[in-house]
């Protein structure tokens, strides 16, 4: 297709550009991708590739949003506003029944509640965290709370966000805006301001090749809990592209998967977390960074079957190192912080990649970034 990669890298970081160029050249359809990397807070990689995307293009980042939401939880815990080992019901009295009253906030944040989806489904409902939280408080969990864990794909931010709201009187979106996004100047939003609508472009569906279609068909049916968590058991099932592009989702920014941003914004979030940004100090202390990165979920995730999946709300970044933490996003996005190398990584793509989830190009891109960082 002759797609070109644009943007800049600092001297010494050329191998990252080469890896990004190789990926874009090999794509059968324009990925509309962005890659941004900060090293000890300084931008060292700022690249994009696609026919209708530049470095300023805003689009849905799906579960990247969970990283922003759980940074708020970690910040409030660091300040003593939240006690991670207190029962959730102490903050949220309606959160009771079927063992929910025994669940701690730490277990909730680590996807242990068993409340993996609301019984009813509409895009309008899923856009409103307060409605989702109210519905979940009265539901029966899919397992006894605290005895297992599994990815709460579209509801975890509503659950943890309700605790934040009960304690602070503010939504998790408002706390994020006031404490994190605005002061650090991050291009990553939980609720897109109307003034920025002109920079927004929609998420695009996957365009699999015939060979990829065969592989998708050969994969077999989705396991029951995964179908439930991703709202695929409804008729019609949830469409991830329609969700991200829904006007209400974009406007309200549900904290599980409704954020809008750029790769610069994602890398900036993680740089602000561990290194500081724009003259402001790091949001989390080294002690808190170690706590959010520490494995909270040994064993297999009951929903997506991933092993040793979560730290404190953040996904473990096993390919990076034991101290790294972050979160991927559908379509193929990923973001993480690595305190050891000082790397903050942000990758987004508007075109859903194959086979979905964390796109495979993140592997070689991350490897190239870490090789440069470790050689400095």
XYZ file of C-alpha atoms in Angstrom:
376
model
C 0.000 0.000 0.000
C 2.986 2.254 0.293
C 2.045 3.443 3.777
C 4.672 5.656 5.335
C 5.639 6.092 8.953
C 5.881 9.630 10.237
C 7.151 11.208 13.422
C 10.469 11.352 15.204
C 12.846 9.339 17.380
C 15.792 10.561 19.404
C 19.290 9.546 18.352
C 19.930 5.972 19.400
C 16.270 4.966 19.204
C 16.305 4.310 15.440
C 15.845 0.512 15.933
C 12.383 1.219 17.326
C 11.467 3.190 14.231
C 12.778 0.384 12.033
C 10.618 -2.153 13.863
C 7.557 0.081 13.575
C 8.184 0.659 9.870
C 8.526 -3.083 9.281
C 5.219 -3.750 11.026
C 3.336 -1.044 9.099
C 4.780 -2.223 5.774
C 3.640 -5.788 6.455
C 0.043 -4.907 7.338
C -2.502 -5.797 4.638
C -4.713 -2.863 5.713
C -3.771 0.495 7.172
C -3.461 -0.044 10.955
C -3.935 3.642 11.863
C -1.405 3.126 14.650
C 0.530 5.395 17.011
C 3.599 4.605 19.122
C 5.001 6.848 21.845
C 7.765 6.092 24.332
C 9.138 8.168 27.189
C 12.411 7.413 28.965
C 12.649 8.833 32.484
C 9.878 11.232 31.443
C 11.514 12.450 28.209
C 9.904 11.678 24.843
C 12.248 9.471 22.806
C 9.803 7.919 20.297
C 6.793 9.607 18.667
C 5.614 7.738 15.564
C 2.435 7.046 13.618
C 1.451 5.098 10.548
C -1.747 4.989 8.544
C -3.776 6.753 5.924
C -6.006 8.791 8.254
C -4.105 9.031 11.526
C -1.470 11.437 12.803
C 0.133 11.965 16.179
C -2.778 14.106 17.386
C -5.590 11.769 16.338
C -7.837 10.786 19.238
C -9.726 7.494 19.245
C -11.124 4.866 21.595
C -8.465 3.063 23.646
C -10.711 0.458 25.295
C -9.139 -1.136 28.408
C -6.171 1.213 28.414
C -8.749 3.195 30.409
C -8.448 0.711 33.284
C -4.872 1.872 33.834
C -6.021 5.468 34.265
C -8.837 4.418 36.592
C -6.676 2.245 38.793
C -4.001 4.887 38.992
C -6.671 6.950 40.760
C -7.357 4.063 43.158
C -3.625 3.631 43.838
C -3.194 7.357 44.438
C -6.078 7.470 46.925
C -4.760 4.371 48.705
C -1.295 5.936 48.874
C -2.817 8.971 50.565
C -4.793 6.882 53.058
C -8.154 7.908 51.630
C -8.835 4.275 50.724
C -7.908 1.209 52.777
C -7.294 -1.617 50.339
C -7.898 -4.256 52.979
C -11.222 -2.880 54.185
C -14.423 -4.647 53.090
C -16.031 -2.926 50.127
C -19.326 -2.824 52.030
C -17.795 -0.359 54.517
C -17.637 2.185 51.698
C -20.666 0.979 49.733
C -23.393 -0.333 52.087
C -25.559 -1.703 49.264
C -22.726 -4.010 48.162
C -23.874 -7.044 50.103
C -25.366 -10.510 49.778
C -24.028 -13.736 48.268
C -20.672 -13.206 49.992
C -20.062 -9.709 48.601
C -19.932 -8.302 52.128
C -16.707 -10.267 52.748
C -14.887 -8.944 49.676
C -12.059 -6.487 50.359
C -11.290 -3.515 48.154
C -7.962 -5.133 47.249
C -9.800 -8.252 46.027
C -12.301 -6.132 44.129
C -9.610 -4.156 42.293
C -7.882 -7.436 41.400
C -11.047 -8.669 39.603
C -12.156 -10.992 42.385
C -15.818 -10.069 42.874
C -17.349 -12.493 40.359
C -19.623 -9.693 39.099
C -18.293 -9.896 35.564
C -21.230 -8.356 33.664
C -24.621 -6.756 34.146
C -27.608 -9.013 33.474
C -29.125 -6.555 31.018
C -27.256 -4.953 28.142
C -27.418 -1.757 26.118
C -24.702 0.630 24.996
C -26.450 3.428 26.888
C -26.341 1.412 30.120
C -22.716 0.383 29.651
C -21.734 4.023 29.099
C -22.952 5.061 32.564
C -20.791 3.728 35.405
C -23.291 4.779 38.087
C -26.065 2.713 36.480
C -23.748 -0.270 36.022
C -22.634 -0.122 39.663
C -26.217 0.082 40.926
C -27.181 -2.947 38.840
C -24.193 -5.011 39.963
C -24.703 -4.319 43.689
C -27.811 -6.496 43.661
C -26.641 -9.262 41.336
C -25.470 -12.753 42.206
C -21.749 -13.243 41.463
C -20.511 -15.956 39.100
C -18.277 -17.314 41.892
C -18.012 -16.743 45.620
C -16.371 -13.324 45.921
C -12.710 -13.507 46.825
C -12.276 -17.209 46.049
C -11.246 -16.774 42.390
C -10.554 -14.018 39.932
C -11.502 -13.272 36.356
C -11.381 -10.347 33.980
C -14.289 -7.942 34.613
C -13.885 -6.509 31.117
C -16.601 -3.853 30.973
C -17.563 -3.386 34.621
C -14.457 -3.224 36.840
C -14.176 0.555 36.508
C -17.811 0.978 37.541
C -17.245 -1.167 40.637
C -14.021 0.485 41.801
C -15.327 3.855 40.648
C -18.367 3.539 42.895
C -16.055 3.080 45.890
C -14.164 6.219 44.835
C -17.443 8.118 44.522
C -18.683 7.012 47.944
C -15.438 8.140 49.608
C -14.645 11.356 47.728
C -18.063 12.524 46.574
C -16.622 12.707 43.059
C -16.764 10.255 40.182
C -13.561 8.448 39.261
C -13.661 10.403 35.993
C -13.734 13.706 37.890
C -10.898 12.694 40.221
C -8.805 11.553 37.257
C -9.408 14.840 35.440
C -8.602 17.002 38.460
C -5.704 15.061 39.958
C -4.064 13.441 36.934
C -5.094 14.399 33.409
C -5.347 18.183 33.644
C -2.274 18.946 35.805
C -0.041 16.584 33.798
C -1.445 17.683 30.436
C -2.316 14.158 29.298
C -3.975 13.482 25.950
C -5.987 10.647 27.511
C -9.558 11.319 28.538
C -12.338 9.618 30.459
C -15.025 11.615 28.701
C -14.007 13.474 25.541
C -14.498 17.261 25.803
C -16.702 18.669 23.052
C -13.937 21.096 22.115
C -11.777 18.138 21.005
C -14.367 16.428 18.789
C -12.551 17.634 15.684
C -9.529 15.482 16.560
C -11.538 12.299 17.126
C -11.711 9.517 14.565
C -13.605 6.240 14.927
C -12.278 2.816 15.771
C -12.274 0.616 12.643
C -13.265 -3.030 12.300
C -10.827 -5.834 11.628
C -10.427 -6.764 7.955
C -9.084 -10.322 8.184
C -7.499 -12.055 5.221
C -9.064 -15.342 4.008
C -6.376 -17.275 5.894
C -7.092 -15.300 9.068
C -10.823 -15.965 8.693
C -10.076 -19.679 8.594
C -8.038 -19.414 11.785
C -10.835 -17.477 13.515
C -13.378 -20.115 12.470
C -11.130 -22.914 13.688
C -10.839 -21.346 17.132
C -14.131 -22.825 18.306
C -16.779 -21.276 20.559
C -15.878 -18.718 23.222
C -15.936 -20.122 26.794
C -19.109 -19.287 28.715
C -17.613 -16.892 31.272
C -15.737 -15.035 28.543
C -18.929 -14.732 26.483
C -20.656 -13.284 29.540
C -17.882 -10.851 30.486
C -17.724 -9.506 26.933
C -21.529 -9.346 26.591
C -21.503 -11.857 23.751
C -24.352 -13.889 25.272
C -26.942 -11.268 24.382
C -28.875 -11.119 21.132
C -27.514 -9.303 19.258
C -24.113 -9.652 20.930
C -22.013 -6.649 21.865
C -20.050 -5.097 18.999
C -16.758 -3.728 20.327
C -16.408 -1.241 17.466
C -19.937 0.064 18.022
C -19.244 0.367 21.761
C -16.087 2.456 21.352
C -17.708 4.714 18.756
C -21.004 5.182 20.612
C -21.573 8.897 21.332
C -22.535 8.315 24.962
C -19.528 6.075 25.633
C -17.248 8.685 24.110
C -18.867 11.494 26.099
C -19.052 9.799 29.514
C -15.819 7.791 29.399
C -16.775 4.667 31.381
C -13.752 3.743 33.452
C -13.514 0.130 32.277
C -13.096 0.654 28.550
C -14.519 3.982 27.381
C -11.453 6.223 27.325
C -10.305 8.277 24.358
C -6.709 9.243 23.730
C -3.463 9.082 21.799
C -0.338 6.990 22.252
C 1.313 10.152 23.560
C -1.371 10.329 26.225
C -0.884 6.685 27.219
C 2.902 7.011 27.482
C 2.426 10.259 29.374
C 0.141 8.563 31.892
C 2.781 5.987 32.773
C 5.597 8.538 32.753
C 3.619 10.703 35.185
C 3.130 7.619 37.360
C 6.785 6.588 37.772
C 8.957 9.514 36.619
C 6.968 12.715 36.778
C 6.105 14.936 33.840
C 6.202 18.583 32.800
C 8.052 19.608 35.942
C 5.628 17.784 38.252
C 6.735 14.880 40.470
C 5.861 11.223 40.022
C 2.291 10.483 41.105
C 3.205 7.277 42.930
C 6.002 6.650 45.391
C 8.404 3.754 44.737
C 6.663 1.815 47.505
C 3.249 2.249 45.871
C 4.688 1.435 42.441
C 6.000 -1.838 43.849
C 2.605 -2.580 45.386
C 0.590 -1.995 42.195
C 3.044 -4.134 40.222
C 3.079 -6.981 42.757
C 1.184 -10.074 41.628
C -2.226 -10.087 43.308
C -3.749 -12.970 41.357
C -1.703 -16.170 41.306
C -3.236 -18.900 39.197
C -5.440 -18.847 36.135
C -7.930 -16.121 35.271
C -11.402 -17.725 35.217
C -12.566 -15.563 32.301
C -9.673 -15.241 29.847
C -7.519 -18.135 31.101
C -4.397 -16.006 31.444
C -2.024 -17.034 34.231
C -0.900 -14.647 36.993
C -2.860 -11.857 35.355
C -3.161 -8.874 37.686
C -1.261 -6.630 39.984
C -3.391 -4.049 41.781
C -5.866 -3.479 38.950
C -3.066 -3.242 36.404
C -2.097 -6.152 34.182
C 1.242 -7.785 34.805
C 3.637 -7.161 31.915
C 5.429 -10.500 31.970
C 7.314 -9.845 28.728
C 8.832 -6.691 30.224
C 9.767 -7.715 33.748
C 8.364 -8.419 37.232
C 8.340 -4.747 38.223
C 6.429 -3.593 35.113
C 2.694 -2.886 35.098
C 0.157 -1.502 32.637
C -2.897 -2.462 30.642
C -3.698 -3.518 27.113
C -6.770 -2.492 25.134
C -8.920 -4.112 22.468
C -7.971 -3.305 18.878
C -4.361 -3.951 19.890
C -3.367 -1.104 22.205
C -0.995 -1.423 25.141
C 0.522 0.847 27.743
C 2.956 0.151 30.539
C 5.536 1.509 32.940
C 8.815 -0.223 33.710
C 10.463 1.318 36.773
C 13.690 -0.613 36.146
C 14.436 0.992 32.755
C 12.359 4.147 33.247
C 10.299 3.302 30.161
C 6.718 4.498 29.692
C 5.187 2.904 26.595
C 2.023 3.824 24.718
C 0.699 2.088 21.607
C -2.706 2.552 20.001
C -4.331 1.430 16.791
C -7.709 2.384 15.361
C -7.951 -0.623 13.059
C -8.617 -3.819 15.020
C -5.640 -6.098 14.642
C -5.649 -9.841 14.181
C -6.448 -11.792 16.296
C -7.598 -8.951 18.557
C -6.623 -8.167 22.125
C -3.013 -7.091 22.504
C -1.824 -7.028 18.898
C 1.212 -9.240 18.199
C 3.334 -6.315 17.010
C 3.565 -5.169 20.637
C 6.029 -8.019 21.218
C 8.761 -6.904 18.815
C 8.034 -3.219 19.421
C 8.430 -3.674 23.177
C 11.563 -5.784 22.687
C 13.128 -3.078 20.510
C 12.311 -0.388 23.078
C 13.742 -2.385 25.965
C 16.897 -3.322 24.056
C 17.691 0.344 23.467
C 16.810 1.352 27.030
C 18.906 -1.408 28.589
C 21.866 -0.500 26.410
C 21.977 3.152 27.462
